[in-house]
Amino acid sequence: MRRYGLYVDGQWTPAGSGKTFEVYNPATGDVVGEVADASKEDVLRAVDAAHRAFPGWAAKTAKERSEILRRAYDLMVANLDELAVIMTTEQGKPLAEAKGEIQYAADFVLWYSEEAKRVYGETIPASFPHKRILVLRQPVGVVAAITPWNFPAAMITRKIAPALAAGCTVIVKPAKQTPLTACRLVEIFEEAGMPPGVVNLITGSRAAEIADTMLADERVRKITFTGSTEVGKQLMRKAADTVKHISLELGGHAPFLVFEDADIDAAAREVAASKFRNAGQTCVCTNRVYVHESIAEPFAEALAKRAASMKVGNGLEEGVVIGPLIDRQAAEKVEEHVRDAVQKGARVVTGGHRLSRAGTKGEVHFFEPTVLLDVSDDMLVLYEETFGPVAPVQTFRDDEEAVRKANDTRYGLAAYLFTRDLSRAVRVAESLEYGIVGINDGLPSVAQAPFGGFKESGLGREGGRHGIEEFLEIKYVSLALV
Ligand code: NAP
């Protein structure tokens, strides 16, 4: 049982109202933590602190900021096992995956500890002999970061590491289901030597009130959000009132194209890796599998064989690869998608059932890894994010049809394709309207690459050298020699 307050101006304090809320283990229903429930006044305290700390943090040398981030990286790695257990306990993903996420999250901190030192300016040839033009890149200011429950650590560091490296101060608002990982991470940043007010953490059960307070405040100059497209659009509208910088990492509906020349077993392995990670609860998880009609049956069998062998259960138990869904609503959505598909003619090759158990909170919800064949375009699974372990498989006749189907969505985050034909791989990758394309690779995310989506999957990029640009303003200085 872990208890945390709000972290504002270098101090852990209760919410002004004294209110708290509980955190549950989605695999057991047990209460595993209690955190402060912030209201508007607490958020304003955090904005005050971040605003006060900004000039001092921005004025530090890049090397000084880099060294603190580097210490935070070392501490994350030193505490990797503990952080992973906290994550599995509140989020449900299997321990091995949680360890992988902590390392991935730490990699952003390492990467931006290095990038902090490479925020270069420019000089531009002037129009007159007595003038000089200098281009400076400066931190945007106070940053508000709102993050989801499916990656309780990586979605935070992917935002705050580049923000801090650039010289911004931050206020983090994690999801209400997974605040404990965030609290422990902030303790680590504190231990690494972050000055008071540079990193602030606001936990709360009233997300809209917290976000609205940050959005309305002119001192917050940037909002960076990862979550649903629906909420992202609301934030974008509200950010307009104070013309804030905005980055959005939103929903996805990833297609996975398997061409007739693919190695069927290898393709099934990569589809399974992409589809069933985190029980299907990631924005880049495969949502639609398109397979050439000549190999549909053997491919579906190979995928079903892998799915059927996956052990479902509490992520802390040895051998479990599919943890619980985050809550009842999530389980009901997955169940509805499978029911809808079956009613409209889909065939369940394996799985298809919700496995609910009694937990102390009520029920806890698991779902069997599921493969559906004979899937048609009118089924919910083909156009709504399922966010669960369901792989709908549809066939295509030629490359043109495969690309058309893949692009037929309002989303554009990640897409995957499997082929041994190099020319086809390049042609198809170039035609896909997606920010991330995995060729024979179901798990492409790494800290040094620019992650982000086309269309309604978002705005901006996180990770890589591009990620720090999101936290920098460009200023030019025209200097006349007198
Ligand atoms: P969500 O409901 O949009 O929540 C995300 C965050 O926004 C949480 O902190 C949530 O707080 C907060 N929030 C909820 N309603 C809000 C409102 N009206 N105003 C301001 N903030 C609000 O999304 P989710 O269900 O947690 O996450 C799943 C979604 O995230 C999926 O669509 C997934 O594809 C997307 N995602 C995208 C990426 C990416 O990189 N593109 C990565 C991971 C996930 P509470 O927890 O308190 O509700």
Coordinates of C-alpha atoms and ligand atoms in Angstrom, one line a residue:
M1 CA 0.0 0.0 0.0
R2 CA 1.6 3.3 -1.1
R3 CA 0.4 6.8 -0.1
Y4 CA 1.4 9.9 -1.9
G5 CA 0.5 13.6 -1.8
L6 CA 0.9 16.2 -4.5
Y7 CA 4.4 17.2 -5.4
V8 CA 4.5 21.0 -5.7
D9 CA 7.5 23.3 -5.4
G10 CA 9.7 20.5 -4.2
Q11 CA 7.3 19.4 -1.3
W12 CA 4.9 16.5 -1.0
T13 CA 1.7 18.0 0.4
P14 CA -1.9 16.8 0.8
A15 CA -4.6 18.3 -1.5
G16 CA -5.9 21.6 -0.1
S17 CA -9.3 19.9 0.4
G18 CA -7.6 17.0 2.2
K19 CA -9.4 14.6 -0.3
T20 CA -7.7 11.4 -1.6
F21 CA -8.7 8.6 -3.9
E22 CA -7.8 5.0 -4.1
V23 CA -5.8 3.1 -6.6
Y24 CA -6.7 -0.6 -7.5
N25 CA -4.9 -3.6 -8.8
P26 CA -6.8 -4.5 -11.9
A27 CA -5.8 -8.2 -11.6
T28 CA -7.1 -8.6 -8.1
G29 CA -9.3 -5.6 -7.2
D30 CA -7.2 -4.9 -4.1
V31 CA -6.6 -1.4 -3.0
V32 CA -2.8 -0.8 -3.6
G33 CA -2.5 2.9 -3.0
E34 CA -4.0 6.2 -2.0
V35 CA -3.1 9.5 -3.6
A36 CA -4.1 13.2 -3.2
D37 CA -7.2 14.3 -5.1
A38 CA -6.3 17.8 -6.4
S39 CA -8.7 20.6 -7.1
K40 CA -8.3 23.9 -8.9
E41 CA -6.4 25.6 -6.1
D42 CA -3.8 22.9 -6.0
V43 CA -3.3 23.2 -9.8
L44 CA -2.8 26.9 -9.4
R45 CA -0.2 26.3 -6.7
A46 CA 1.6 24.0 -9.1
V47 CA 1.4 26.6 -11.9
D48 CA 2.8 29.3 -9.5
A49 CA 5.7 27.0 -8.6
A50 CA 6.5 26.0 -12.2
H51 CA 6.3 29.7 -13.3
R52 CA 8.6 30.8 -10.5
A53 CA 11.1 28.1 -11.2
F54 CA 11.2 28.6 -14.9
P55 CA 13.8 31.5 -15.2
G56 CA 16.3 29.7 -13.0
W57 CA 16.0 26.4 -14.8
A58 CA 16.1 27.9 -18.2
A59 CA 19.3 29.9 -17.2
K60 CA 21.2 26.8 -16.1
T61 CA 23.7 25.6 -18.6
A62 CA 22.8 22.7 -20.9
K63 CA 25.5 20.7 -19.2
E64 CA 23.9 21.2 -15.7
R65 CA 20.5 20.2 -16.9
S66 CA 22.0 17.2 -18.7
E67 CA 23.8 16.0 -15.6
I68 CA 20.6 16.0 -13.5
L69 CA 18.7 14.1 -16.3
R70 CA 21.6 11.6 -16.5
R71 CA 21.4 11.0 -12.7
A72 CA 17.6 10.5 -13.1
Y73 CA 18.3 7.9 -15.8
D74 CA 20.8 6.1 -13.6
L75 CA 18.3 6.0 -10.7
M76 CA 15.5 4.7 -12.9
V77 CA 17.7 1.8 -14.0
A78 CA 18.9 1.2 -10.5
N79 CA 15.3 1.0 -9.3
L80 CA 13.9 -0.7 -12.4
D81 CA 12.6 -3.8 -10.6
E82 CA 10.8 -1.8 -8.0
L83 CA 9.3 0.5 -10.5
A84 CA 8.1 -2.4 -12.7
V85 CA 6.4 -4.1 -9.7
I86 CA 4.5 -0.8 -9.0
M87 CA 3.5 -0.6 -12.6
T88 CA 2.2 -4.2 -12.9
T89 CA 0.4 -3.8 -9.6
E90 CA -1.6 -0.7 -10.7
Q91 CA -1.8 -1.2 -14.5
G92 CA -1.8 -5.0 -14.9
K93 CA 0.7 -5.6 -17.7
P94 CA 3.0 -8.6 -17.2
L95 CA 6.1 -7.9 -15.1
A96 CA 8.5 -8.6 -18.1
E97 CA 6.6 -6.0 -20.1
A98 CA 6.6 -3.5 -17.2
K99 CA 10.4 -3.9 -16.9
G100 CA 10.6 -3.3 -20.7
E101 CA 8.5 -0.2 -20.3
I102 CA 10.7 1.2 -17.5
Q103 CA 13.8 0.7 -19.6
Y104 CA 12.1 2.4 -22.6
A105 CA 11.0 5.2 -20.3
A106 CA 14.5 5.6 -18.9
D107 CA 15.9 5.6 -22.5
F108 CA 14.0 8.9 -23.1
V109 CA 15.7 10.4 -20.1
L110 CA 19.1 9.3 -21.3
W111 CA 18.5 10.4 -24.9
Y112 CA 17.4 13.9 -23.8
S113 CA 20.2 14.2 -21.2
E114 CA 22.4 14.1 -24.4
E115 CA 20.2 16.2 -26.6
A116 CA 20.1 19.0 -24.0
K117 CA 23.6 19.8 -25.1
R118 CA 22.7 20.0 -28.8
V119 CA 20.2 22.8 -28.9
Y120 CA 22.1 24.8 -31.5
G121 CA 21.3 28.2 -32.9
E122 CA 22.2 29.7 -36.3
T123 CA 23.6 32.8 -37.9
I124 CA 22.0 34.1 -41.1
P125 CA 23.7 36.3 -43.7
A126 CA 22.2 39.8 -43.2
S127 CA 21.0 42.3 -45.9
F128 CA 23.4 45.1 -44.8
P129 CA 27.2 45.0 -44.1
H130 CA 26.7 46.5 -40.6
K131 CA 24.1 43.9 -39.5
R132 CA 24.2 40.4 -38.1
I133 CA 21.2 38.0 -37.7
L134 CA 21.3 35.4 -34.9
V135 CA 18.8 32.7 -34.4
L136 CA 18.2 31.5 -30.8
R137 CA 16.2 28.5 -29.7
Q138 CA 14.7 29.0 -26.2
P139 CA 12.4 27.0 -24.0
V140 CA 8.7 27.6 -24.4
G141 CA 8.0 28.0 -20.7
V142 CA 5.8 26.2 -18.3
V143 CA 4.5 22.8 -19.8
A144 CA 1.5 20.9 -18.7
A145 CA 1.7 17.1 -19.5
I146 CA -1.4 14.9 -19.3
T147 CA -0.8 11.2 -19.7
P148 CA -2.8 7.9 -20.0
W149 CA -2.9 4.7 -17.9
N150 CA -1.6 2.3 -20.6
F151 CA 2.1 3.4 -20.3
P152 CA 2.3 4.8 -16.8
A153 CA 6.1 5.6 -17.1
A154 CA 7.0 6.0 -20.7
M155 CA 4.3 8.5 -21.6
I156 CA 5.6 10.7 -18.8
T157 CA 9.3 10.6 -19.6
R158 CA 8.7 10.9 -23.3
K159 CA 7.2 14.3 -22.5
I160 CA 9.1 15.7 -19.6
A161 CA 12.6 14.6 -20.5
P162 CA 12.7 16.7 -23.7
A163 CA 10.8 19.5 -21.9
L164 CA 13.3 19.6 -19.0
A165 CA 16.3 19.2 -21.4
A166 CA 15.0 22.3 -23.3
G167 CA 14.8 24.3 -20.1
C168 CA 11.1 24.2 -19.5
T169 CA 9.4 23.5 -16.1
V170 CA 6.6 20.9 -16.0
I171 CA 3.4 20.0 -14.3
V172 CA 2.5 16.3 -14.8
K173 CA -1.1 15.0 -14.5
P174 CA -1.1 11.2 -14.8
A175 CA -4.2 9.0 -15.3
K176 CA -6.2 8.4 -12.2
Q177 CA -5.8 4.6 -12.6
T178 CA -2.0 4.7 -12.6
P179 CA -0.7 7.6 -10.4
L180 CA 1.7 5.4 -8.3
T181 CA 4.3 4.9 -11.0
A182 CA 4.2 8.6 -11.7
C183 CA 4.7 9.4 -8.0
R184 CA 7.7 7.1 -7.7
L185 CA 9.2 8.5 -10.8
V186 CA 8.9 12.1 -9.5
E187 CA 10.7 10.9 -6.3
I188 CA 13.5 9.7 -8.5
F189 CA 13.7 13.1 -10.3
E190 CA 13.8 14.8 -6.9
E191 CA 16.6 12.5 -5.8
A192 CA 18.4 13.2 -9.0
G193 CA 18.6 16.9 -8.0
M194 CA 15.7 18.7 -9.8
P195 CA 15.4 22.1 -8.1
P196 CA 12.0 22.8 -6.4
G197 CA 9.3 23.8 -8.8
V198 CA 11.0 22.3 -11.9
V199 CA 8.9 19.1 -11.8
N200 CA 5.5 19.2 -10.2
L201 CA 2.9 16.4 -10.0
I202 CA -0.8 16.8 -9.7
T203 CA -2.9 13.7 -9.2
G204 CA -6.7 13.9 -9.2
S205 CA -10.0 12.3 -10.1
R206 CA -11.4 15.3 -11.9
A207 CA -9.3 15.4 -15.0
A208 CA -11.4 18.1 -16.8
E209 CA -11.2 20.5 -13.9
I210 CA -7.4 20.0 -13.6
A211 CA -6.9 20.4 -17.4
D212 CA -9.2 23.4 -17.7
T213 CA -7.3 25.2 -15.0
M214 CA -4.0 24.7 -16.7
L215 CA -5.5 25.5 -20.1
A216 CA -7.0 28.8 -18.9
D217 CA -3.8 30.0 -17.3
E218 CA -1.7 32.2 -19.5
R219 CA 1.5 31.2 -17.7
V220 CA 1.2 27.7 -19.0
R221 CA 2.7 28.0 -22.5
K222 CA 2.4 24.4 -23.7
I223 CA 0.1 21.5 -23.3
T224 CA 1.3 18.0 -24.3
F225 CA -1.2 15.2 -24.1
T226 CA -1.4 11.5 -24.8
G227 CA -4.8 9.9 -24.7
S228 CA -8.0 9.5 -26.7
T229 CA -8.7 11.5 -29.8
E230 CA -11.9 12.7 -28.3
V231 CA -10.3 14.3 -25.3
G232 CA -7.4 15.6 -27.5
K233 CA -9.8 17.5 -29.6
Q234 CA -11.4 19.1 -26.6
L235 CA -8.0 20.2 -25.3
M236 CA -7.1 21.6 -28.7
R237 CA -10.2 23.7 -28.8
K238 CA -9.6 25.1 -25.3
A239 CA -5.9 25.7 -25.9
A240 CA -6.9 28.2 -28.6
D241 CA -8.1 30.8 -26.1
T242 CA -4.5 31.4 -24.9
V243 CA -2.8 30.2 -28.1
K244 CA -0.8 27.6 -26.3
H245 CA 1.7 25.3 -28.1
I246 CA 0.1 21.9 -28.3
S247 CA 1.3 18.3 -28.9
L248 CA -1.2 15.5 -29.2
E249 CA -0.5 11.8 -29.2
L250 CA -3.9 10.3 -29.8
G251 CA -5.7 7.1 -30.7
G252 CA -4.7 4.7 -33.5
H253 CA -6.2 2.0 -35.7
A254 CA -3.1 0.2 -36.9
P255 CA -3.3 -2.1 -40.0
F256 CA -0.9 -5.0 -40.4
L257 CA -0.5 -6.1 -44.0
V258 CA 0.8 -9.6 -44.7
F259 CA 1.7 -10.2 -48.3
E260 CA 1.7 -13.6 -50.1
D261 CA 5.5 -13.8 -50.1
A262 CA 5.7 -13.4 -46.3
D263 CA 7.3 -16.0 -44.0
I264 CA 4.0 -17.0 -42.4
D265 CA 5.4 -18.0 -39.1
A266 CA 7.5 -14.9 -38.7
A267 CA 4.5 -12.7 -39.7
A268 CA 2.3 -14.4 -37.1
R269 CA 5.0 -13.9 -34.5
E270 CA 5.2 -10.1 -35.2
V271 CA 1.4 -9.7 -35.5
A272 CA 1.1 -11.4 -32.1
A273 CA 3.8 -9.2 -30.6
S274 CA 2.1 -6.1 -31.9
K275 CA -1.5 -7.2 -31.2
F276 CA -1.3 -8.8 -27.8
R277 CA 1.2 -6.5 -26.0
N278 CA -0.4 -5.0 -22.9
A279 CA -3.5 -7.1 -23.6
G280 CA -4.0 -5.1 -26.8
Q281 CA -4.2 -1.8 -24.8
T282 CA -1.7 0.3 -26.7
C283 CA -2.2 3.0 -29.4
V284 CA 0.1 1.3 -31.8
C285 CA -1.3 -2.2 -31.3
T286 CA -2.5 -3.9 -34.5
N287 CA -6.2 -3.4 -34.9
R288 CA -6.8 -4.8 -38.3
V289 CA -4.9 -7.7 -40.0
Y290 CA -5.0 -7.8 -43.8
V291 CA -3.7 -11.0 -45.3
H292 CA -3.4 -12.0 -48.9
E293 CA -6.2 -14.3 -49.8
S294 CA -3.9 -17.1 -50.8
I295 CA -2.4 -17.5 -47.3
A296 CA -5.3 -16.4 -45.1
E297 CA -6.1 -19.9 -43.6
P298 CA -2.5 -21.0 -42.7
F299 CA -1.7 -17.5 -41.4
A300 CA -4.9 -17.4 -39.2
E301 CA -4.0 -20.9 -37.9
A302 CA -0.4 -19.8 -37.1
L303 CA -1.7 -16.7 -35.3
A304 CA -4.4 -18.6 -33.5
K305 CA -1.8 -21.2 -32.3
R306 CA 0.3 -18.4 -30.8
A307 CA -2.7 -16.7 -29.2
A308 CA -4.1 -19.9 -27.7
S309 CA -0.7 -20.6 -26.0
M310 CA -0.6 -17.3 -24.2
K311 CA -1.2 -17.5 -20.5
V312 CA -3.8 -15.1 -19.1
G313 CA -3.7 -13.9 -15.5
N314 CA -2.1 -11.7 -12.9
G315 CA 1.0 -10.1 -14.4
L316 CA 3.1 -10.8 -11.3
E317 CA 2.7 -14.5 -11.9
E318 CA 5.4 -16.5 -13.7
G319 CA 4.6 -17.1 -17.4
V320 CA 1.6 -14.7 -17.7
V321 CA 1.7 -12.8 -21.0
I322 CA -1.8 -11.4 -21.0
G323 CA -2.8 -9.3 -18.0
P324 CA -6.2 -7.9 -17.1
L325 CA -8.0 -5.2 -18.9
I326 CA -7.9 -1.9 -17.1
D327 CA -11.6 -1.9 -15.9
R328 CA -15.1 -3.1 -16.5
Q329 CA -15.8 -0.5 -19.2
A330 CA -12.8 -1.7 -21.2
A331 CA -13.9 -5.4 -20.9
E332 CA -17.4 -4.5 -22.0
K333 CA -16.1 -2.7 -25.1
V334 CA -14.0 -5.7 -26.1
E335 CA -16.9 -8.0 -25.6
E336 CA -19.2 -5.8 -27.6
H337 CA -16.7 -5.7 -30.5
V338 CA -16.5 -9.5 -30.6
R339 CA -20.3 -9.9 -30.3
D340 CA -20.9 -7.4 -33.1
A341 CA -18.3 -9.2 -35.3
V342 CA -19.8 -12.6 -34.7
Q343 CA -23.4 -11.4 -35.3
K344 CA -22.2 -10.0 -38.6
G345 CA -20.6 -13.2 -39.7
A346 CA -17.1 -13.4 -38.3
R347 CA -15.7 -16.8 -37.3
V348 CA -13.9 -17.1 -34.0
V349 CA -10.7 -19.1 -34.6
T350 CA -9.6 -18.9 -31.0
G351 CA -10.6 -17.1 -27.8
G352 CA -13.7 -14.9 -27.8
H353 CA -14.5 -14.9 -24.2
R354 CA -14.3 -12.5 -21.3
L355 CA -12.9 -14.1 -18.1
S356 CA -14.2 -12.2 -15.2
R357 CA -13.4 -13.0 -11.6
A358 CA -14.4 -11.8 -8.2
G359 CA -12.1 -9.1 -6.8
T360 CA -12.3 -7.0 -3.7
K361 CA -13.4 -4.0 -5.7
G362 CA -16.1 -6.1 -7.5
E363 CA -15.1 -8.0 -10.6
V364 CA -11.8 -8.0 -12.3
H365 CA -11.7 -8.5 -16.1
F366 CA -9.6 -10.5 -18.4
F367 CA -10.2 -11.4 -22.0
E368 CA -8.9 -14.4 -24.0
P369 CA -6.5 -13.6 -26.8
T370 CA -8.8 -13.8 -29.8
V371 CA -8.5 -14.3 -33.5
L372 CA -11.4 -13.6 -35.8
L373 CA -11.6 -14.6 -39.5
D374 CA -14.2 -13.7 -42.2
V375 CA -14.3 -10.1 -41.0
S376 CA -16.1 -7.4 -43.0
D377 CA -15.8 -3.6 -43.1
D378 CA -19.1 -2.9 -41.3
M379 CA -17.9 -4.6 -38.1
L380 CA -16.9 -2.3 -35.1
V381 CA -13.5 -4.0 -34.9
L382 CA -12.6 -2.6 -38.3
Y383 CA -13.1 1.1 -37.5
E384 CA -13.2 1.6 -33.7
E385 CA -10.2 1.2 -31.4
T386 CA -10.9 -2.1 -29.6
F387 CA -8.2 -1.7 -27.0
G388 CA -8.2 -5.4 -26.2
P389 CA -6.6 -8.7 -27.3
V390 CA -8.7 -9.2 -30.5
A391 CA -7.1 -9.7 -33.9
P392 CA -9.6 -9.4 -36.8
V393 CA -8.2 -10.9 -40.0
Q394 CA -9.5 -9.8 -43.4
T395 CA -8.2 -10.8 -46.9
F396 CA -7.0 -8.7 -49.9
R397 CA -6.4 -9.6 -53.5
D398 CA -3.6 -7.2 -54.5
D399 CA -1.3 -4.5 -53.2
E400 CA -3.5 -1.7 -54.3
E401 CA -6.5 -3.1 -52.3
A402 CA -4.3 -3.7 -49.3
V403 CA -3.1 -0.1 -49.2
R404 CA -6.6 1.3 -49.8
K405 CA -8.0 -0.7 -46.9
A406 CA -5.1 0.2 -44.6
N407 CA -5.6 4.0 -45.3
D408 CA -9.4 3.9 -45.0
T409 CA -9.5 5.3 -41.5
R410 CA -9.5 8.7 -39.7
Y411 CA -6.4 7.5 -37.7
G412 CA -2.8 7.5 -38.9
L413 CA -0.5 6.4 -36.1
A414 CA 1.3 3.1 -36.8
A415 CA 1.0 0.6 -39.7
Y416 CA 2.9 -2.6 -40.3
L417 CA 3.7 -4.8 -43.3
F418 CA 5.3 -8.2 -43.8
T419 CA 6.9 -9.1 -47.1
R420 CA 10.3 -10.4 -48.5
D421 CA 10.0 -8.2 -51.6
L422 CA 12.1 -5.1 -51.0
S423 CA 10.6 -3.0 -53.8
R424 CA 7.0 -3.8 -52.6
A425 CA 8.1 -2.9 -49.0
V426 CA 9.3 0.5 -50.1
R427 CA 6.3 1.2 -52.4
V428 CA 3.8 0.2 -49.7
A429 CA 5.6 2.0 -46.9
E430 CA 5.6 5.2 -48.9
S431 CA 1.9 4.9 -49.7
L432 CA 0.7 4.4 -46.1
E433 CA -0.7 7.5 -44.4
Y434 CA 0.9 6.8 -41.1
G435 CA 3.5 8.4 -38.9
I436 CA 5.2 5.1 -38.1
V437 CA 5.6 2.1 -40.4
G438 CA 7.1 -1.2 -39.3
I439 CA 8.4 -3.4 -42.1
N440 CA 8.7 -7.0 -40.9
D441 CA 8.7 -5.4 -37.5
G442 CA 5.8 -5.4 -35.0
L443 CA 7.6 -3.4 -32.3
P444 CA 9.2 -0.4 -33.8
S445 CA 9.1 2.1 -30.9
V446 CA 12.5 3.4 -29.6
A447 CA 13.6 6.6 -27.8
Q448 CA 15.7 7.9 -30.7
A449 CA 13.0 7.8 -33.3
P450 CA 10.2 10.4 -33.9
F451 CA 6.9 8.9 -32.7
G452 CA 3.6 10.4 -33.7
G453 CA 0.6 10.3 -36.0
F454 CA -1.0 11.6 -39.2
K455 CA -4.6 12.7 -39.4
E456 CA -6.7 12.3 -36.2
S457 CA -3.9 10.4 -34.4
G458 CA -2.2 13.6 -33.4
L459 CA 0.1 16.6 -33.8
G460 CA 3.8 16.8 -33.3
R461 CA 6.4 14.1 -32.6
E462 CA 7.9 12.6 -29.4
G463 CA 11.3 11.0 -29.2
G464 CA 14.4 11.5 -31.2
R465 CA 16.0 14.8 -32.1
H466 CA 12.6 16.0 -33.3
G467 CA 11.0 15.6 -29.8
I468 CA 12.9 18.5 -28.2
E469 CA 11.8 20.9 -31.0
E470 CA 8.3 20.7 -29.5
F471 CA 9.5 22.5 -26.4
L472 CA 11.6 25.3 -28.1
E473 CA 10.6 28.7 -29.4
I474 CA 12.7 30.3 -32.2
K475 CA 13.8 33.9 -31.8
Y476 CA 15.9 35.9 -34.2
V477 CA 18.0 38.7 -33.1
S478 CA 18.9 41.4 -35.6
L479 CA 22.1 43.2 -34.5
A480 CA 23.3 46.4 -36.0
L481 CA 27.0 47.3 -35.4
V482 CA 27.3 51.0 -34.3
Ligands
NAP1 P1 -8.2 9.4 -22.1 O1 -9.5 9.1 -21.4 O2 -8.2 10.5 -23.1 O3 -7.3 9.9 -20.8 C1 -6.0 10.3 -21.0 C2 -5.6 11.4 -20.0 O4 -6.5 12.5 -20.1 C3 -5.8 10.9 -18.5 O5 -4.9 11.5 -17.7 C4 -7.2 11.4 -18.2 O6 -7.5 11.6 -16.8 C5 -7.3 12.7 -18.9 N1 -8.6 13.1 -19.2 C6 -9.8 12.4 -19.3 N2 -10.8 13.2 -19.6 C7 -10.3 14.5 -19.7 C8 -10.9 15.7 -20.0 N3 -12.2 15.8 -20.3 N4 -10.1 16.8 -20.0 C9 -8.8 16.7 -19.8 N5 -8.2 15.5 -19.5 C10 -8.9 14.4 -19.5 O7 -7.5 8.2 -22.7 P2 -7.2 6.8 -22.0 O8 -8.4 6.0 -22.1 O9 -6.6 7.0 -20.6 O10 -6.0 6.2 -22.9 C11 -6.3 5.5 -24.0 C12 -6.2 6.3 -25.3 O11 -4.9 6.9 -25.4 C13 -6.3 5.5 -26.5 O12 -7.1 6.1 -27.5 C14 -4.9 5.3 -27.0 O13 -4.8 5.0 -28.4 C15 -4.3 6.6 -26.6 N6 -2.9 6.6 -26.6 C16 -2.1 7.2 -27.5 C17 -0.7 7.2 -27.5 C18 0.1 7.8 -28.6 O14 1.3 8.0 -28.4 N7 -0.5 8.3 -29.7 C19 -0.1 6.4 -26.5 C20 -0.9 5.8 -25.5 C21 -2.3 5.9 -25.6 P3 -8.2 10.4 -15.9 O15 -7.4 9.3 -15.9 O16 -8.4 11.1 -14.6 O17 -9.6 10.2 -16.6

